[in-house]
Short mmCIF file of C-alpha atoms in Angstrom, two decimals:
data_model
loop_
_atom_site.label_atom_id
_atom_site.label_comp_id
_atom_site.label_asym_id
_atom_site.label_seq_id
_atom_site.Cartn_x
_atom_site.Cartn_y
_atom_site.Cartn_z
CA MET A 1 4.80 -27.10 -17.00
CA SER A 2 2.87 -24.32 -14.59
CA GLY A 3 4.67 -23.00 -11.52
CA VAL A 4 2.79 -22.86 -7.95
CA ALA A 5 4.85 -20.75 -5.05
CA GLY A 6 3.22 -20.33 -1.79
CA SER A 7 3.54 -19.74 2.25
CA GLU A 8 1.47 -23.01 2.57
CA ASN A 9 4.52 -25.34 1.14
CA GLY A 10 6.98 -22.87 -0.15
CA ALA A 11 7.24 -24.83 -3.66
CA ALA A 12 7.88 -23.42 -6.71
CA ALA A 13 7.87 -24.86 -10.57
CA GLY A 14 8.32 -23.20 -13.52
CA ARG A 15 6.89 -22.74 -17.46
CA ALA A 16 8.08 -20.56 -20.76
CA SER A 17 6.98 -17.20 -20.85
CA PRO A 18 6.45 -14.28 -22.84
CA SER A 19 9.59 -11.99 -21.79
CA ASP A 20 8.09 -8.52 -22.90
CA ARG A 21 5.95 -9.07 -19.61
CA ASP A 22 8.82 -7.88 -17.30
CA ARG A 23 7.32 -4.24 -15.96
CA ARG A 24 5.26 -2.71 -13.78
CA ARG A 25 2.84 0.18 -15.51
CA SER A 26 3.94 2.80 -12.74
CA ASP A 27 6.62 3.32 -10.23
CA ARG A 28 4.66 4.25 -6.59
CA ILE A 29 6.12 6.70 -4.65
CA LEU A 30 5.13 7.23 -0.62
CA LEU A 31 4.95 10.78 -0.90
CA THR A 32 2.74 13.09 0.96
CA ILE A 33 1.80 16.60 -1.11
CA PRO A 34 -0.54 18.98 0.43
CA ILE A 35 -3.80 19.16 -2.17
CA ILE A 36 -7.33 20.68 -2.18
CA VAL A 37 -10.05 18.24 -2.80
CA GLU A 38 -13.33 19.55 -4.77
CA GLY A 39 -16.12 17.40 -6.05
CA LEU A 40 -19.75 16.31 -5.10
CA GLY A 41 -20.35 14.12 -2.56
CA PRO A 42 -23.27 10.91 -2.97
CA ASP A 43 -26.06 13.38 -1.47
CA GLY A 44 -25.04 15.77 -4.65
CA LYS A 45 -23.57 18.54 -2.66
CA GLU A 46 -20.36 20.24 -3.10
CA PHE A 47 -17.26 20.08 -1.02
CA SER A 48 -13.94 21.39 -0.66
CA GLU A 49 -11.34 19.95 1.34
CA THR A 50 -7.75 20.62 2.23
CA THR A 51 -6.03 17.14 2.74
CA ARG A 52 -2.74 15.51 1.05
CA THR A 53 -1.50 12.32 -1.05
CA LEU A 54 -0.41 9.06 0.89
CA VAL A 55 0.88 7.20 -2.73
CA ILE A 56 1.49 8.86 -6.03
CA ASN A 57 2.08 7.12 -9.63
CA ARG A 58 2.42 8.55 -12.64
CA GLN A 59 -1.56 7.98 -13.35
CA GLY A 60 -3.17 8.91 -10.47
CA ALA A 61 -2.81 8.62 -6.22
CA ARG A 62 -3.85 7.12 -2.97
CA ILE A 63 -5.50 10.21 -1.16
CA GLN A 64 -6.88 10.79 2.46
CA LEU A 65 -10.55 11.97 2.46
CA SER A 66 -12.83 13.00 5.47
CA HIS A 67 -15.75 13.46 2.58
CA ARG A 68 -17.62 10.49 1.25
CA VAL A 69 -17.39 9.96 -2.61
CA SER A 70 -18.53 7.25 -4.89
CA PRO A 71 -16.66 5.11 -7.34
CA GLY A 72 -16.57 6.79 -11.47
CA THR A 73 -16.91 10.06 -9.96
CA LEU A 74 -14.79 13.30 -11.00
CA LEU A 75 -12.57 15.71 -8.55
CA ARG A 76 -10.42 18.55 -9.18
CA ILE A 77 -7.69 18.19 -7.43
CA LYS A 78 -5.47 21.18 -7.17
CA LEU A 79 -1.57 21.45 -5.57
CA VAL A 80 -1.38 23.63 -2.65
CA SER A 81 2.22 24.63 -3.21
CA ALA A 82 1.80 25.65 -6.84
CA ASN A 83 -0.64 26.59 -9.27
CA ARG A 84 -1.55 23.27 -11.05
CA GLN A 85 -4.55 21.58 -10.83
CA ALA A 86 -6.02 18.17 -12.74
CA GLU A 87 -9.28 16.53 -12.95
CA PHE A 88 -9.34 12.85 -11.32
CA ARG A 89 -11.45 9.65 -11.55
CA VAL A 90 -12.63 7.88 -8.40
CA ILE A 91 -11.64 4.41 -8.86
CA GLY A 92 -12.38 3.17 -5.41
CA PRO A 93 -11.73 2.80 -1.75
CA THR A 94 -8.12 1.58 -0.82
CA ARG A 95 -9.22 1.17 3.00
CA PRO A 96 -12.03 0.36 4.73
CA LEU A 97 -14.10 3.58 5.54
CA SER A 98 -15.13 4.63 9.09
CA TYR A 99 -16.34 7.71 10.57
CA GLN A 100 -13.34 10.02 9.92
CA GLY A 101 -13.49 9.15 6.32
CA GLY A 102 -11.35 6.99 4.40
CA GLU A 103 -8.72 6.19 1.70
CA TRP A 104 -9.37 6.46 -1.90
CA GLY A 105 -7.54 5.34 -5.18
CA VAL A 106 -7.74 7.87 -7.99
CA GLU A 107 -6.47 8.02 -11.44
CA CYS A 108 -6.13 11.51 -13.50
CA VAL A 109 -8.84 11.75 -16.40
CA ASP A 110 -5.77 13.25 -18.83
CA LYS A 111 -2.93 10.91 -19.08
CA ALA A 112 -0.89 13.50 -20.74
CA VAL A 113 -1.05 15.53 -17.55
CA ASN A 114 1.99 15.31 -15.07
CA LEU A 115 0.32 17.31 -12.00
CA TRP A 116 2.91 16.43 -9.40
CA GLY A 117 6.26 17.97 -11.47
CA ILE A 118 7.95 14.48 -11.19
CA GLY A 119 9.56 12.52 -13.76
CA PHE A 120 8.67 8.90 -14.01
CA PRO A 121 10.43 6.77 -16.22
CA PRO A 122 8.93 6.18 -19.54
CA SER A 123 6.80 3.44 -20.72
CA PRO A 124 7.83 0.77 -22.49
CA GLU A 125 5.85 0.19 -25.45
CA LYS A 126 4.85 -3.14 -24.29
CA GLU A 127 3.37 -2.61 -20.57
CA ALA A 128 3.24 -5.22 -18.36
CA GLN A 129 0.15 -4.82 -16.89
CA ALA A 130 -2.59 -6.58 -14.39
CA SER A 131 -5.49 -8.43 -15.43
CA ALA A 132 -8.16 -10.41 -13.69
CA LEU A 133 -11.12 -12.38 -14.33
CA LEU A 134 -13.57 -10.45 -12.89
CA GLU A 135 -17.85 -11.06 -12.82
CA CYS A 136 -20.65 -8.55 -12.54
CA ARG A 137 -22.54 -8.76 -9.67
CA ASP A 138 -25.77 -7.67 -11.18
CA CYS A 139 -25.77 -9.79 -14.74
CA HIS A 140 -22.85 -12.50 -13.45
CA SER A 141 -21.02 -12.09 -16.69
CA VAL A 142 -17.63 -12.78 -16.60
CA ASN A 143 -14.52 -10.53 -18.38
CA LEU A 144 -10.81 -11.18 -18.48
CA THR A 145 -10.24 -7.08 -17.35
CA ARG A 146 -6.77 -5.15 -17.99
CA LEU A 147 -6.73 -3.06 -14.81
CA THR A 148 -4.54 0.04 -14.16
CA LEU A 149 -2.12 0.19 -11.36
CA MET A 150 -5.00 1.95 -8.82
CA GLU A 151 -7.52 -0.63 -9.84
CA ASN A 152 -5.77 -3.34 -9.17
CA GLU A 153 -5.12 -2.15 -5.83
CA VAL A 154 -8.28 -0.97 -5.01
CA LEU A 155 -9.51 -4.71 -6.08
CA THR A 156 -6.78 -6.33 -3.71
CA GLU A 157 -7.91 -3.86 -0.92
CA SER A 158 -12.02 -3.86 -1.18
CA GLY A 159 -12.42 -6.97 -3.81
CA LEU A 160 -14.71 -4.45 -5.71
CA LEU A 161 -14.70 -2.22 -8.72
CA THR A 162 -17.05 -0.46 -10.41
CA LYS A 163 -16.78 -0.44 -13.78
CA GLU A 164 -19.30 -0.20 -17.23
CA CYS A 165 -21.05 -3.53 -17.73
CA LYS A 166 -21.73 -3.59 -21.78
CA ARG A 167 -24.62 -5.88 -20.88
CA CYS A 168 -26.36 -3.70 -18.00
CA GLY A 169 -25.66 -0.53 -19.79
CA ARG A 170 -24.32 1.25 -16.65
CA LEU A 171 -21.68 1.09 -14.08
CA THR A 172 -22.23 -2.06 -11.99
CA SER A 173 -19.71 -3.47 -9.19
CA TRP A 174 -17.10 -6.06 -10.51
CA GLY A 175 -15.03 -8.52 -8.23
CA TYR A 176 -13.20 -11.78 -9.12
CA THR A 177 -15.57 -14.57 -10.00
CA GLU A 178 -16.53 -17.60 -8.91
CA GLN A 179 -17.31 -19.43 -11.81
CA SER A 180 -15.13 -22.23 -13.55
CA VAL A 181 -14.74 -20.75 -16.95
CA GLY A 182 -13.00 -22.72 -19.99
CA VAL A 183 -13.62 -21.92 -23.69
CA PRO A 184 -11.53 -24.49 -26.16
CA VAL A 185 -10.46 -23.15 -29.46
CA PRO A 186 -13.52 -24.61 -32.22
CA GLY A 187 -12.23 -27.86 -33.87
CA GLN A 188 -9.68 -28.41 -30.85
CA GLU A 189 -10.36 -30.39 -27.27
CA ALA A 190 -9.98 -28.11 -24.40
CA GLU A 191 -6.30 -28.34 -22.66
CA PRO A 192 -6.26 -29.08 -19.03
CA SER A 193 -6.29 -25.50 -16.65
CA ILE A 194 -3.63 -25.10 -14.16
CA ASN A 195 -6.39 -25.38 -11.67
CA GLU A 196 -7.33 -28.84 -13.02
CA VAL A 197 -3.96 -30.14 -13.18
CA VAL A 198 -3.37 -29.04 -9.85
CA ASP A 199 -6.25 -30.49 -8.55
CA SER A 200 -5.94 -33.56 -10.27
CA GLN A 201 -3.17 -34.22 -7.87
CA ALA A 202 -5.85 -34.10 -4.91
CA VAL A 203 -8.37 -37.10 -6.04
CA GLY A 204 -11.17 -37.21 -3.48
CA ALA A 205 -9.63 -34.52 -1.05
CA ASN A 206 -10.12 -30.57 -0.90
CA ARG A 207 -6.22 -29.58 0.00
CA ARG A 208 -7.12 -25.96 -0.69
CA ALA A 209 -6.88 -24.04 2.40
CA HIS A 210 -7.48 -20.78 0.83
CA ARG A 211 -9.60 -19.89 -2.50
CA ARG A 212 -7.75 -18.94 -5.58
CA VAL A 213 -8.59 -16.03 -7.87
CA ALA A 214 -7.84 -15.34 -11.56
CA LEU A 215 -5.01 -12.54 -11.46
CA LYS A 216 -2.67 -11.69 -13.59
CA LEU A 217 0.06 -9.75 -12.22
CA PRO A 218 4.00 -9.21 -13.02
CA VAL A 219 5.92 -10.39 -10.31
CA ARG A 220 9.79 -10.50 -8.94
CA LEU A 221 11.37 -14.07 -8.62
CA ARG A 222 14.81 -14.46 -6.26
CA SER A 223 15.99 -17.46 -6.00
CA PHE A 224 18.35 -18.61 -3.36
CA TYR A 225 21.19 -18.50 -5.43
CA GLY A 226 20.48 -14.91 -5.61
CA THR A 227 19.32 -15.40 -9.10
CA GLU A 228 16.59 -12.83 -10.43
CA GLU A 229 13.65 -13.20 -13.19
CA LEU A 230 10.47 -11.12 -14.12
CA ALA A 231 7.78 -13.24 -14.11
CA GLN A 232 3.52 -13.48 -14.22
CA THR A 233 1.21 -14.80 -12.07
CA GLU A 234 -1.95 -17.03 -13.40
CA ASN A 235 -3.94 -16.95 -10.27
CA VAL A 236 -3.40 -16.41 -6.59
CA SER A 237 -4.27 -17.03 -3.03
CA LYS A 238 -3.92 -16.14 0.69
CA GLY A 239 -1.50 -18.67 0.89
CA GLY A 240 0.21 -18.56 -2.64
CA LEU A 241 0.17 -18.16 -6.06
CA CYS A 242 0.61 -19.78 -9.40
CA PHE A 243 3.06 -18.28 -12.10
CA ILE A 244 4.30 -18.69 -15.41
CA SER A 245 8.09 -18.38 -16.09
CA ASP A 246 11.07 -18.88 -18.47
CA LYS A 247 13.10 -21.00 -15.90
CA THR A 248 12.78 -24.42 -14.33
CA TYR A 249 12.68 -24.90 -10.96
CA GLN A 250 12.41 -27.78 -8.50
CA ILE A 251 9.86 -28.87 -6.04
CA GLY A 252 10.63 -27.64 -2.67
CA GLU A 253 12.95 -24.57 -3.91
CA VAL A 254 12.55 -21.39 -1.71
CA LEU A 255 11.89 -18.55 -3.88
CA LEU A 256 11.41 -14.64 -2.79
CA VAL A 257 8.52 -13.22 -4.53
CA ILE A 258 8.62 -9.60 -4.68
#
């Protein structure tokens, strides 16, 4: 049985889920660290800017920049207070750009480097990682793509990611797919998707106020009675989400989703 929860009706239900999908890839910290960023702008000119981090995690950060940069380019980030530096790849903007600059998500190229000098909890052997059904905006190929913490944040904020497309043979823009994709196992009939099961309840009527996107995210669920569990979304929309769970919930039950 699938689960659906959202602000539109507050309903929730559950079904079985793998128990090892129970942690985020990396803890995020709201921390301002003075840094020096060096790199190339879209015009090919070198720049050096003293700025700061806004959020950091084990793999990267969200930083403030007055200079424009392009997704996929490399930046060298140096700590102002210490003799440490590392190369970071630009993932994309995390806020709309303005004439004053913008906020950008970056990830460290060398995952073994701990530029911030902060100890994060060790990663579990099987990390709970977000994944989304994305579509290349050039060739329209659709892939289920695993996302890092920063990629997921950029995708959520801007709706687009710059990633390598094997069919196009170059970096292209990827966004949530609007295609209806379903591939049955050879020799078996395709089982109805969660979309089909839920939509079958609204024959001849469009009860969806918001478009849904296929996005798998680890979430924490808290019931009215205070019990908690870790689950995973199947798809999300502005007004709600559909999740898989190892518990059973009643229609109309209120859940706090963290």
